[in-house]
Amino acid sequence: MVTIGDVAREAGVSRSTASYALSGKRSISEPVRLRVAEVAKSLQYTPNAGARSLATSQTKVIGLLAQFLEDEFAPAMLQYILGVSNTARELGYDVLLVTEPDGTAALRRISDSRMIDGIVLLNVAEDDARLEVLRAAQQPGALVGLPKDTRGVDVFDLDFEEAGREMVEHLHRLGHRELILASQPEHVVERGGAYVWRLQNAAAAAAAARGITLHTAFAPASQPEVGTALHELLDTYPDATALLVNNEAAAAALPSVLNARGISSPRDLSVLGRYSDEFARTFSLPFSSIESAPDRLGSMAVRQLVRRIEGEIGPGDPFVTRFVAPEIVDRGSTAPPR
Amino acid sequence: MVTIGDVAREAGVSRSTASYALSGKRSISEPVRLRVAEVAKSLQYTPNAGARSLATSQTKVIGLLAQFLEDEFAPAMLQYILGVSNTARELGYDVLLVTEPDGTAALRRISDSRMIDGIVLLNVAEDDARLEVLRAAQQPGALVGLPKDTRGVDVFDLDFEEAGREMVEHLHRLGHRELILASQPEHVVERGGAYVWRLQNAAAAAAAARGITLHTAFAPASQPEVGTALHELLDTYPDATALLVNNEAAAAALPSVLNARGISSPRDLSVLGRYSDEFARTFSLPFSSIESAPDRLGSMAVRQLVRRIEGEIGPGDPFVTRFVAPEIVDRGSTAPPR
DNA sequence: CTGAAAGCGCTTACAG
DNA sequence: CTGAAAGCGCTTACAG
């Protein structure tokens, strides 16, 4: 392999001069700088990442911890990953993707071995075991998802409470008085998936405040079970005029459920989901939804992380918890009840 | 951070002895070995990855190049990525995920900088520009997808030709005499996505050999366009009794298309797709399909790659091109025509 | 069975 | 403006 020594020799300068000429970290005479740059290019010189990280304690790699759990809908995860990956690259970082089930062990491994400069955690739970490891780590961390204890980390999430309120208010405004909310599986709640009850509680409170009825139910995250569950829900509450869906798998299954029942939306039932526009297109979902903005959240997390890595924000600066405001993307599936 | 020097001092041995005791690469007296192991554990010693890679020229990281193209259906990609990631971890490797559009630049960057020990290429095209870079690289490479020129790389793919034959033969056996094949967008073909015409040509040949009719057509890879295209196809060939689908987006859209037309499968139309079982569950697809085995292909590619990385197979050993035999997963959507 | 030393390829104070 | 040297934290021949 071609090293900086090769470049230096070929350019007739010392290795340090070659290094400085390439990095621009001290003033170098124009002819020397040009000559070094030229030689580096012609020799196709690329710094050895291991050597550089050893010398600088910087790897230019971000660790991305994603979990693919049974009770979460995998296609929805992909968009967060791409949001992180694309923004990282834009800022000059590569991504080490870790999908192993034991997140704490993985985190310890990549952190202790100094493979990465910073860490992004996906699917963060209320009481996430990885957080303890992350706080003890040398590298800064950014989360997508709100844990109970946000100390020492930057947090980004959709404002699920506002989302719950907005969903209810939007339908109340249209005249609906009996709503159903299909959430994620109860198992997600037990595991600490706070976004489930954050949306649910806020929706319930909003409904109560307006004196309207909200039936809430957990629904599976896998096909075809979720379809059956939706049928049962609609059977159980025949007078409900609107369906709120905080469950990507349920949203994906809904078109065929409505079809099977001969129900058309919004004529017979108003529907309002919570998923991204990309997701809507992938699954041809004709329902209006609260945009969950996975790419934006992933991007925000990386940007903040890189600011910490590069010292633009110091360890003294306060950690942030930022919520993306929910916005309804209107696909025409809500209307006044008949 | 705690270095091997700390461990050595604490254990009262030299750094080299500490290193050897931990690696087991030369015989160490039992008491010393134990003492070092103990100290390493109590100090939570983890080798610095950069330093180790500099010394050994091994990073224990595999580069994974995935492209998310407009004309491919993203959710189908995820399963390949997980197959690679899970197998890599099982074999002691981490995964550097690269999703940037310019694959050749990315490949050069991670290869030249020695960030990785080997490379897995996804979405390989007939005439993939990344291959030239890969062949010039120091690290071995494994592909998922068959290019025209397979020199210098190990290749894994579904046997799309056999898949095309089997699809046609299966339906011919049931008594069908007029079939439709919906492929990927023509744009994929132009880009060199060989799996499109490999399946298509084999299917056409099989149909010709049996004297039956096969209508072939390209279909979009995005929603909702692909739904419209399917409607047009079914309008154009009203006498066809079976539909073959080599297009994940089309398969995902098909249930609602059939529903809208009041067509039920297999009563009115036999349907046979080409996608994974995982995909079928995600999208609740009730159609029989040729299993595309993304996790298995990803896993095979990584296993072979690691064998090369670790010298179990030398550069002299022949490169392999291995096809996974297509198998039909019967979900009951094919039957004799009415 | 163990230790002192060299070397991997960088970057960056330290001198001049 | 430039060079010689030290040091990052490992591993591994080389000696004994």
XYZ file of C-alpha atoms (C1' of nucleotides) in Angstrom:
708
model
C 0.000 0.000 0.000
C 1.090 3.546 -0.583
C 1.896 5.420 2.631
C 2.562 9.030 3.416
C 6.242 8.107 3.393
C 5.948 7.224 -0.287
C 4.267 10.526 -0.994
C 6.908 12.430 0.970
C 9.804 10.739 -0.788
C 8.302 11.229 -4.217
C 7.608 14.879 -3.462
C 11.036 15.393 -1.951
C 9.839 16.546 1.458
C 9.619 15.107 4.943
C 6.707 13.028 6.096
C 5.516 15.762 8.426
C 5.538 18.311 5.639
C 3.589 15.928 3.461
C 1.077 15.417 6.231
C 0.692 19.140 6.862
C 0.468 19.906 3.174
C -2.397 17.463 2.844
C -4.244 18.519 5.976
C -3.565 22.226 5.659
C -2.994 22.414 9.409
C -0.021 24.712 9.074
C 1.150 27.091 6.420
C 3.019 25.463 3.602
C 4.619 27.201 0.645
C 2.402 27.053 -2.360
C 4.809 25.104 -4.590
C 5.326 22.429 -1.940
C 1.633 22.143 -1.235
C 0.882 21.729 -4.915
C 3.636 19.214 -5.453
C 2.499 17.071 -2.538
C -1.121 17.191 -3.620
C -0.102 16.171 -7.105
C 2.020 13.254 -5.963
C -0.659 12.088 -3.538
C -3.149 12.056 -6.344
C -0.944 10.303 -8.869
C -0.010 7.668 -6.308
C -3.661 7.331 -5.275
C -2.654 7.902 -1.694
C -5.349 7.317 0.919
C -4.491 7.561 4.613
C -4.672 4.329 6.532
C -7.740 4.638 8.725
C -6.331 2.576 11.580
C -3.114 4.559 11.734
C -4.953 7.820 11.585
C -7.414 6.870 14.279
C -4.553 5.710 16.460
C -2.824 9.047 16.054
C -5.866 11.289 16.307
C -8.327 9.288 18.401
C -10.892 9.926 15.686
C -12.334 7.236 13.465
C -14.838 9.189 11.397
C -17.250 6.341 11.971
C -20.593 6.478 13.739
C -22.082 3.412 15.373
C -25.731 2.783 14.575
C -27.550 0.398 16.888
C -30.779 -0.868 15.396
C -32.904 -3.654 16.754
C -35.208 -5.755 14.663
C -37.677 -6.971 17.220
C -40.484 -9.432 16.662
C -43.079 -6.939 17.794
C -41.962 -4.102 15.563
C -42.588 -3.773 11.871
C -39.250 -4.048 10.082
C -39.963 -1.949 6.956
C -40.611 1.070 9.157
C -37.095 0.741 10.633
C -35.353 1.012 7.304
C -36.170 4.676 6.870
C -34.513 5.655 10.129
C -31.404 3.765 9.082
C -31.280 5.537 5.751
C -31.799 8.904 7.401
C -28.819 8.267 9.631
C -26.648 6.786 6.920
C -27.210 9.509 4.370
C -26.650 12.361 6.779
C -23.561 10.733 8.242
C -21.993 10.456 4.831
C -22.889 14.015 4.041
C -20.939 15.070 7.123
C -17.962 12.867 6.293
C -18.736 9.893 8.490
C -19.206 6.217 7.768
C -21.700 4.051 9.596
C -21.070 0.869 11.507
C -24.408 -0.900 11.541
C -25.035 -3.181 14.495
C -28.163 -5.298 14.477
C -27.358 -7.932 17.069
C -30.055 -8.565 19.642
C -27.823 -7.915 22.655
C -27.437 -4.195 22.238
C -25.568 -3.590 25.469
C -22.805 -6.043 24.622
C -22.553 -4.620 21.124
C -22.388 -1.093 22.402
C -19.672 -1.973 24.876
C -17.675 -3.725 22.189
C -17.657 -0.952 19.600
C -17.262 1.753 22.207
C -14.485 0.237 24.298
C -12.513 -0.757 21.234
C -12.739 2.793 19.924
C -14.160 1.731 16.590
C -16.485 4.732 16.534
C -16.617 8.417 17.426
C -20.247 8.508 18.446
C -23.348 6.412 18.732
C -26.910 6.602 17.484
C -29.470 4.449 19.242
C -32.665 3.451 17.471
C -35.827 1.932 19.008
C -35.082 3.490 22.373
C -37.248 2.163 25.178
C -38.513 3.911 28.290
C -35.962 2.104 30.411
C -33.358 1.153 27.872
C -30.524 -1.001 29.219
C -28.207 0.416 26.580
C -28.397 3.871 28.107
C -26.344 2.947 31.135
C -23.579 1.668 28.881
C -23.872 4.722 26.673
C -23.516 7.130 29.593
C -20.397 5.334 30.743
C -18.929 5.428 27.231
C -16.285 7.883 26.116
C -18.209 8.738 22.981
C -21.288 10.947 22.811
C -24.642 9.421 21.978
C -27.834 10.566 20.284
C -31.147 8.777 20.499
C -34.165 8.466 18.277
C -36.895 7.758 20.778
C -37.579 9.165 24.230
C -36.389 7.307 27.338
C -37.422 8.082 30.889
C -33.984 9.360 31.816
C -32.458 11.627 29.206
C -29.357 12.647 31.146
C -26.149 12.693 29.190
C -27.649 12.117 25.765
C -29.301 14.116 23.034
C -32.792 12.935 22.239
C -34.957 13.271 19.162
C -38.452 12.011 18.741
C -41.815 12.706 17.256
C -44.065 14.550 19.670
C -46.352 11.590 20.200
C -48.462 13.401 22.786
C -49.204 16.238 20.457
C -49.844 13.639 17.770
C -52.446 11.895 19.918
C -54.144 15.180 20.687
C -54.131 16.313 17.095
C -55.601 13.081 15.830
C -58.511 13.311 18.232
C -59.056 17.010 17.717
C -58.963 16.702 13.963
C -61.746 14.133 14.013
C -63.709 15.902 16.698
C -63.635 19.002 14.570
C -65.121 17.015 11.699
C -67.968 15.946 13.949
C -66.931 12.467 15.058
C -67.997 11.447 18.545
C -66.909 7.816 18.791
C -63.385 6.832 17.795
C -61.221 3.726 17.866
C -57.465 3.854 18.405
C -55.426 0.827 17.338
C -52.034 0.879 19.057
C -48.952 -1.319 18.915
C -48.957 -4.696 20.685
C -49.162 -4.564 24.467
C -45.799 -6.312 24.463
C -44.186 -3.162 23.143
C -45.576 -1.238 26.088
C -44.250 -3.813 28.540
C -40.879 -3.552 26.892
C -41.023 0.173 27.441
C -41.999 1.421 24.009
C -43.185 4.715 25.422
C -44.479 6.092 22.156
C -47.450 3.753 22.432
C -48.905 5.164 25.588
C -47.621 8.666 25.052
C -49.886 8.932 22.035
C -52.633 6.865 23.602
C -52.856 8.777 26.874
C -52.832 12.131 25.159
C -55.553 10.951 22.793
C -57.636 9.681 25.704
C -57.220 12.943 27.587
C -58.195 14.965 24.526
C -61.254 12.780 23.996
C -62.270 13.106 27.640
C -61.836 16.873 27.512
C -64.211 17.021 24.586
C -66.653 14.543 26.017
C -66.293 12.067 23.159
C -65.666 8.340 23.233
C -62.297 6.783 22.435
C -61.942 3.012 22.422
C -58.306 2.014 22.651
C -56.883 -1.393 21.839
C -53.522 -3.012 21.342
C -53.025 -4.699 17.995
C -50.383 -7.180 16.800
C -47.432 -5.997 14.722
C -47.329 -8.961 12.387
C -49.347 -10.096 9.437
C -51.854 -11.627 9.174
C -52.742 -11.508 12.899
C -53.168 -7.768 12.804
C -55.812 -8.063 10.092
C -57.897 -10.341 12.289
C -57.503 -7.961 15.190
C -58.743 -5.057 13.090
C -61.813 -7.024 12.049
C -62.565 -7.764 15.692
C -62.165 -4.139 16.620
C -64.576 -2.997 13.945
C -67.030 -5.707 14.984
C -66.810 -4.692 18.626
C -67.442 -1.006 18.038
C -69.890 -0.848 15.144
C -70.924 2.712 15.987
C -67.447 4.178 15.816
C -67.113 6.522 12.868
C -63.347 6.953 12.816
C -60.271 4.790 13.248
C -56.904 6.077 14.500
C -53.933 3.856 13.780
C -50.656 4.105 15.684
C -49.306 0.847 14.316
C -47.585 0.514 10.966
C -48.468 -3.128 10.493
C -52.104 -2.342 11.149
C -52.034 0.495 8.671
C -50.512 -1.802 6.061
C -53.228 -4.398 6.650
C -56.102 -1.962 6.722
C -56.863 -1.624 2.996
C -57.636 -5.308 2.624
C -59.610 -5.336 5.876
C -61.806 -2.479 4.706
C -62.142 -4.101 1.316
C -63.238 -7.381 2.843
C -65.885 -5.585 4.868
C -67.096 -3.546 1.926
C -66.229 -0.407 3.838
C -64.967 2.616 2.003
C -63.048 5.457 3.552
C -63.882 8.203 4.316
C -67.521 7.525 3.364
C -68.160 4.796 5.936
C -65.152 5.323 8.179
C -62.655 8.099 8.628
C -59.101 6.828 9.009
C -56.036 8.616 10.349
C -52.681 6.876 10.748
C -49.230 7.706 12.062
C -46.540 6.808 9.565
C -44.253 8.419 7.059
C -45.112 9.483 3.560
C -42.489 7.072 2.253
C -44.217 4.274 4.126
C -47.564 5.327 2.688
C -46.196 5.071 -0.814
C -44.486 1.750 -0.231
C -47.679 0.195 1.020
C -50.052 2.180 -1.207
C -51.872 3.475 1.831
C -54.658 5.890 0.908
C -55.080 7.141 4.474
C -54.191 10.535 5.866
C -51.496 10.277 8.499
C -49.394 12.062 11.039
C -45.983 12.210 9.384
C -43.520 10.303 11.564
C -40.504 11.840 9.798
C -38.003 9.008 10.250
C -35.444 10.418 7.837
C -35.624 13.806 9.481
C -35.245 12.350 12.975
C -32.298 10.229 11.912
C -30.731 13.231 10.278
C -31.238 15.481 13.316
C -29.703 12.899 15.610
C -26.609 12.591 13.436
C -26.154 16.334 13.067
C -26.264 16.885 16.791
C -23.980 13.916 17.373
C -21.395 15.237 14.954
C -21.491 18.628 16.612
C -20.567 16.946 19.873
C -17.929 14.753 18.275
C -16.245 17.689 16.663
C -16.359 19.773 19.818
C -18.656 22.367 18.366
C -20.711 21.607 21.447
C -18.776 20.795 24.583
C -19.578 18.306 27.346
C -20.585 21.324 29.420
C -23.269 22.378 26.997
C -26.731 21.155 27.929
C -28.131 18.053 26.344
C -31.192 18.560 24.243
C -34.476 16.746 23.892
C -36.173 17.840 20.724
C -39.576 16.860 19.464
C -40.632 17.010 15.868
C -44.058 18.596 15.644
C -46.607 16.219 14.155
C -48.130 17.270 10.880
C -51.093 15.715 9.213
C -50.564 14.708 5.610
C -53.999 14.817 4.084
C -54.736 11.906 1.775
C -58.451 12.443 1.905
C -59.438 9.662 4.279
C -61.158 11.815 6.866
C -64.522 13.530 6.479
C -67.565 14.322 8.574
C -69.408 11.180 9.672
C -72.536 10.240 7.799
C -8.480 4.346 28.339
C -6.975 1.121 29.617
C -4.224 -0.243 27.410
C -2.369 -3.503 27.317
C 0.413 -1.676 29.148
C -1.926 -1.158 32.096
C -2.827 -4.819 32.078
C 0.827 -5.852 31.885
C 1.896 -3.605 34.748
C -0.981 -4.691 36.946
C -0.250 -8.336 36.218
C 3.491 -7.858 36.695
C 4.509 -9.045 33.249
C 5.760 -7.466 30.035
C 3.429 -6.120 27.418
C 4.329 -8.888 25.024
C 3.565 -11.533 27.600
C 0.239 -9.885 28.313
C -0.538 -9.842 24.621
C 0.408 -13.477 24.148
C -1.465 -14.538 27.255
C -4.600 -12.933 25.905
C -4.257 -14.207 22.372
C -2.927 -17.659 23.244
C -0.508 -17.417 20.350
C 2.367 -18.887 22.297
C 2.569 -21.066 25.351
C 2.245 -19.221 28.616
C 2.507 -20.699 32.076
C -0.890 -21.333 33.529
C -0.537 -18.991 36.522
C 0.578 -16.088 34.320
C -2.170 -16.714 31.801
C -4.775 -16.743 34.538
C -3.421 -13.659 36.234
C -3.411 -11.676 32.987
C -6.911 -12.803 32.094
C -8.108 -11.787 35.522
C -6.522 -8.368 35.421
C -7.771 -7.766 31.888
C -11.265 -8.565 33.023
C -11.178 -6.478 36.176
C -9.788 -3.513 34.252
C -12.358 -4.068 31.485
C -9.556 -4.101 28.971
C -10.603 -4.036 25.316
C -7.953 -3.802 22.604
C -7.949 -0.583 20.624
C -9.282 -1.501 17.202
C -7.178 1.048 15.344
C -3.953 -0.042 16.986
C -4.737 -3.672 16.401
C -5.609 -3.179 12.775
C -2.450 -1.184 12.273
C -0.383 -3.992 13.729
C -2.193 -6.923 12.139
C -3.658 -5.471 8.951
C -6.999 -6.910 10.011
C -9.999 -4.810 10.959
C -12.630 -7.465 11.582
C -15.026 -5.282 9.662
C -16.837 -6.114 6.447
C -17.975 -3.411 4.069
C -21.547 -3.754 2.836
C -22.444 -1.733 -0.237
C -26.170 -1.407 -0.719
C -27.908 0.865 -3.159
C -31.384 2.179 -2.702
C -32.406 2.941 -6.223
C -35.606 4.590 -7.337
C -36.515 1.621 -9.479
C -36.062 -1.001 -6.821
C -38.391 -1.752 -3.960
C -36.623 -0.777 -0.737
C -38.296 -3.181 1.702
C -36.958 -6.121 -0.295
C -33.390 -4.839 0.234
C -33.601 -4.898 3.992
C -33.613 -8.666 4.188
C -30.331 -8.975 2.328
C -28.772 -6.470 4.682
C -29.947 -8.382 7.715
C -28.689 -11.666 6.276
C -25.252 -10.147 5.854
C -25.223 -8.371 9.190
C -26.326 -11.327 11.261
C -23.925 -13.771 9.684
C -21.035 -11.341 9.913
C -21.567 -10.907 13.623
C -21.834 -14.639 14.068
C -18.390 -14.953 12.513
C -16.909 -12.167 14.607
C -17.148 -9.313 12.117
C -18.825 -5.944 12.252
C -20.477 -4.337 9.263
C -19.756 -0.969 7.720
C -22.926 -0.072 5.854
C -22.487 2.178 2.844
C -25.595 3.461 1.107
C -24.258 6.380 -0.871
C -25.296 6.533 -4.511
C -21.762 6.654 -5.889
C -20.742 3.108 -5.089
C -17.385 3.213 -6.842
C -16.167 6.209 -4.863
C -17.392 4.647 -1.646
C -15.731 1.367 -2.422
C -12.444 3.063 -3.189
C -12.614 5.056 -0.008
C -13.254 2.203 2.411
C -10.932 -0.150 0.581
C -7.947 2.147 0.118
C -8.147 3.393 3.685
C -8.130 -0.177 4.937
C -11.264 0.253 6.981
C -12.458 -3.222 6.046
C -11.200 -6.746 5.466
C -13.638 -7.669 2.739
C -16.561 -6.374 0.748
C -20.085 -7.526 0.006
C -21.815 -5.948 -2.963
C -25.584 -5.886 -3.165
C -27.763 -5.088 -6.219
C -25.064 -6.182 -8.599
C -25.726 -5.233 -12.202
C -24.724 -7.018 -15.383
C -21.985 -4.497 -16.029
C -21.392 -3.112 -12.567
C -18.899 -0.250 -12.416
C -18.023 -1.224 -8.870
C -16.520 -4.496 -10.037
C -13.526 -2.896 -11.637
C -12.723 -1.137 -8.381
C -13.326 -4.311 -6.439
C -10.956 -6.350 -8.584
C -8.234 -3.785 -8.083
C -8.804 -3.758 -4.328
C -6.595 -5.545 -1.840
C -9.588 -7.062 -0.090
C -11.657 -9.969 -1.366
C -15.223 -9.389 -2.478
C -18.432 -11.373 -2.589
C -21.487 -10.465 -4.607
C -25.163 -11.049 -4.274
C -26.325 -10.883 -7.864
C -24.757 -12.151 -11.061
C -22.654 -9.838 -13.249
C -21.467 -10.611 -16.759
C -17.868 -10.932 -15.699
C -17.390 -12.921 -12.519
C -13.590 -13.012 -12.517
C -11.954 -12.421 -9.179
C -15.082 -12.452 -7.066
C -17.359 -14.989 -5.451
C -20.917 -14.751 -6.652
C -24.200 -15.822 -5.106
C -27.591 -15.500 -6.626
C -30.941 -17.091 -7.026
C -31.114 -19.265 -10.128
C -33.445 -16.935 -11.968
C -33.408 -19.012 -15.125
C -34.516 -22.110 -13.335
C -37.057 -19.938 -11.522
C -38.529 -18.755 -14.822
C -38.730 -22.311 -16.131
C -40.283 -23.640 -12.958
C -42.924 -20.956 -12.863
C -44.023 -21.732 -16.394
C -43.826 -25.480 -15.977
C -45.762 -25.418 -12.752
C -48.652 -23.600 -14.385
C -48.459 -25.612 -17.578
C -48.718 -28.743 -15.494
C -51.900 -27.401 -13.956
C -53.351 -26.900 -17.415
C -52.781 -23.208 -18.055
C -52.126 -22.237 -21.663
C -51.992 -18.448 -21.543
C -49.844 -16.672 -18.965
C -48.790 -13.144 -18.123
C -45.385 -12.302 -16.660
C -44.994 -8.962 -14.909
C -41.326 -8.038 -14.628
C -39.405 -5.171 -13.076
C -39.308 -1.785 -14.824
C -37.511 -1.713 -18.143
C -35.199 0.813 -16.550
C -33.775 -1.934 -14.354
C -32.928 -3.914 -17.461
C -31.215 -0.947 -19.043
C -29.235 -0.481 -15.886
C -28.146 -4.079 -16.169
C -30.407 -5.774 -13.649
C -29.853 -9.141 -15.266
C -32.262 -11.036 -13.058
C -35.126 -9.469 -14.968
C -34.350 -10.964 -18.333
C -32.704 -14.080 -16.969
C -36.044 -15.098 -15.531
C -38.014 -13.663 -18.412
C -36.048 -15.336 -21.183
C -36.100 -18.703 -19.477
C -39.824 -18.400 -18.933
C -40.352 -17.483 -22.580
C -38.261 -20.417 -23.738
C -40.144 -22.812 -21.484
C -43.458 -21.487 -22.758
C -42.353 -21.808 -26.370
C -41.127 -25.346 -25.788
C -44.559 -26.294 -24.491
C -46.431 -24.373 -27.116
C -48.201 -22.098 -24.684
C -48.569 -18.328 -24.673
C -46.591 -16.048 -22.388
C -47.235 -12.321 -22.429
C -44.368 -10.433 -20.843
C -44.417 -6.865 -19.645
C -42.322 -4.499 -17.609
C -44.036 -2.965 -14.605
C -43.084 0.001 -12.410
C -41.437 -0.565 -9.033
C -43.289 2.153 -7.188
C -46.740 2.546 -5.793
C -49.305 3.416 -6.942
C -48.095 3.342 -10.572
C -47.566 -0.395 -10.471
C -51.207 -0.969 -9.535
C -52.358 0.896 -12.609
C -49.956 -1.107 -14.731
C -51.346 -4.370 -13.384
C -54.883 -3.302 -14.204
C -53.823 -2.518 -17.755
C -52.112 -5.867 -18.094
C -55.192 -7.754 -16.958
C -57.344 -5.638 -19.286
C -55.059 -6.315 -22.222
C -54.979 -10.096 -21.790
C -58.447 -11.038 -20.558
C -57.996 -14.677 -21.552
C -54.854 -15.248 -19.526
C -55.521 -17.637 -16.672
C -52.347 -17.137 -14.690
C -50.125 -14.265 -13.628
C -46.395 -14.586 -12.885
C -44.846 -11.755 -10.897
C -41.112 -11.053 -10.831
C -41.503 -7.658 -9.183
C -41.900 -7.165 -5.460
C -43.754 -3.875 -5.749
C -46.223 -5.484 -8.137
C -46.744 -8.393 -5.779
C -47.389 -5.973 -2.930
C -49.953 -4.094 -4.995
C -51.691 -7.150 -6.371
C -54.155 -7.929 -3.557
C -55.876 -4.580 -3.892
C -55.838 -4.809 -7.682
C -57.547 -8.192 -7.615
C -59.947 -6.929 -5.010
C -60.883 -3.948 -7.101
C -61.578 -6.193 -10.073
C -63.574 -8.662 -8.017
C -61.126 -11.354 -8.999
C -60.285 -14.088 -6.559
C -57.197 -16.245 -6.700
C -56.836 -19.048 -7.614
C -60.479 -19.373 -8.679
C -60.351 -16.702 -11.399
C -56.625 -16.318 -11.751
C -53.640 -18.365 -10.668
C -50.828 -16.236 -9.262
C -47.178 -17.129 -8.719
C -44.649 -14.600 -7.450
C -40.941 -14.433 -6.746
C -40.225 -13.080 -3.285
C -39.235 -14.248 0.145
C -41.473 -15.721 2.774
C -40.579 -12.852 5.068
C -41.728 -10.456 2.378
C -44.969 -12.389 1.959
C -45.700 -12.048 5.652
C -44.810 -8.373 5.797
C -47.177 -7.562 2.970
C -49.776 -10.221 3.790
C -49.395 -11.717 0.348
C -51.569 -14.787 -0.129
C -49.780 -15.861 -3.311
C -47.491 -18.823 -3.801
C -43.995 -17.739 -4.686
C -40.513 -18.773 -5.647
C -38.524 -18.185 -2.486
C -35.856 -15.599 -3.210
C -33.916 -16.456 -0.033
C -32.320 -13.066 0.658
C -31.115 -13.967 4.129
C -29.585 -17.176 2.861
C -27.833 -15.441 -0.027
C -26.484 -12.738 2.257
C -25.284 -15.375 4.648
C -23.580 -17.463 1.946
C -21.781 -14.420 0.597
C -20.431 -13.517 4.019
C -19.325 -17.046 4.833
C -17.364 -17.349 1.631
C -15.918 -13.886 2.086
C -14.710 -14.690 5.582
C -13.096 -17.878 4.339
C -11.072 -15.790 1.923
C -10.274 -13.125 4.483
C -8.996 -15.669 6.932
C -6.949 -17.501 4.332
C -8.957 -20.681 4.567
C -9.244 -20.229 0.829
C -6.237 -18.750 -0.920
C -6.099 -16.369 -3.869
C -5.142 -19.383 -5.939
C -8.334 -21.237 -5.173
C -10.992 -20.837 -7.827
C -13.720 -18.272 -7.405
C -17.199 -19.668 -7.144
C -20.529 -18.740 -8.659
C -23.278 -20.426 -6.743
C -26.953 -20.406 -7.484
C -29.627 -21.060 -4.933
C -32.180 -23.459 -6.388
C -35.619 -21.878 -6.591
C -38.293 -23.509 -4.506
C -41.970 -22.838 -4.718
C -43.625 -21.988 -1.426
C -47.216 -23.051 -1.874
C -49.702 -20.580 -0.482
C -52.571 -21.989 -2.462
C -52.846 -19.388 -5.195
C -52.388 -21.716 -8.150
C -54.954 -24.224 -9.425
C -56.176 -25.585 -12.732
C -57.911 -22.926 -14.836
C -61.684 -22.900 -14.865
C 8.497 -19.809 29.358
C 9.334 -14.616 29.170
C 11.142 -9.754 27.927
C 13.026 -5.867 25.218
C 12.514 -3.939 20.904
C 10.923 -3.010 16.363
C 7.355 -1.720 13.466
C 2.509 -0.940 11.605
C 1.218 4.442 9.314
C -0.245 8.215 10.837
C -0.197 13.257 13.418
C 1.747 16.847 15.986
C 4.375 19.221 19.383
C 9.289 20.660 19.386
C 13.259 22.906 17.112
C 15.328 25.557 13.944
C 8.388 27.623 6.069
C 10.315 22.846 7.002
C 12.401 18.532 9.354
C 13.578 15.035 12.890
C 11.428 12.725 16.464
C 8.062 11.118 19.637
C 3.986 8.782 20.391
C -0.768 6.674 19.574
C -1.643 1.008 21.259
C -1.126 -2.920 19.483
C 1.499 -7.586 17.666
C 5.321 -10.345 16.675
C 9.813 -11.770 15.262
C 14.199 -11.928 17.872
C 16.903 -13.221 21.978
C 17.678 -15.501 25.949
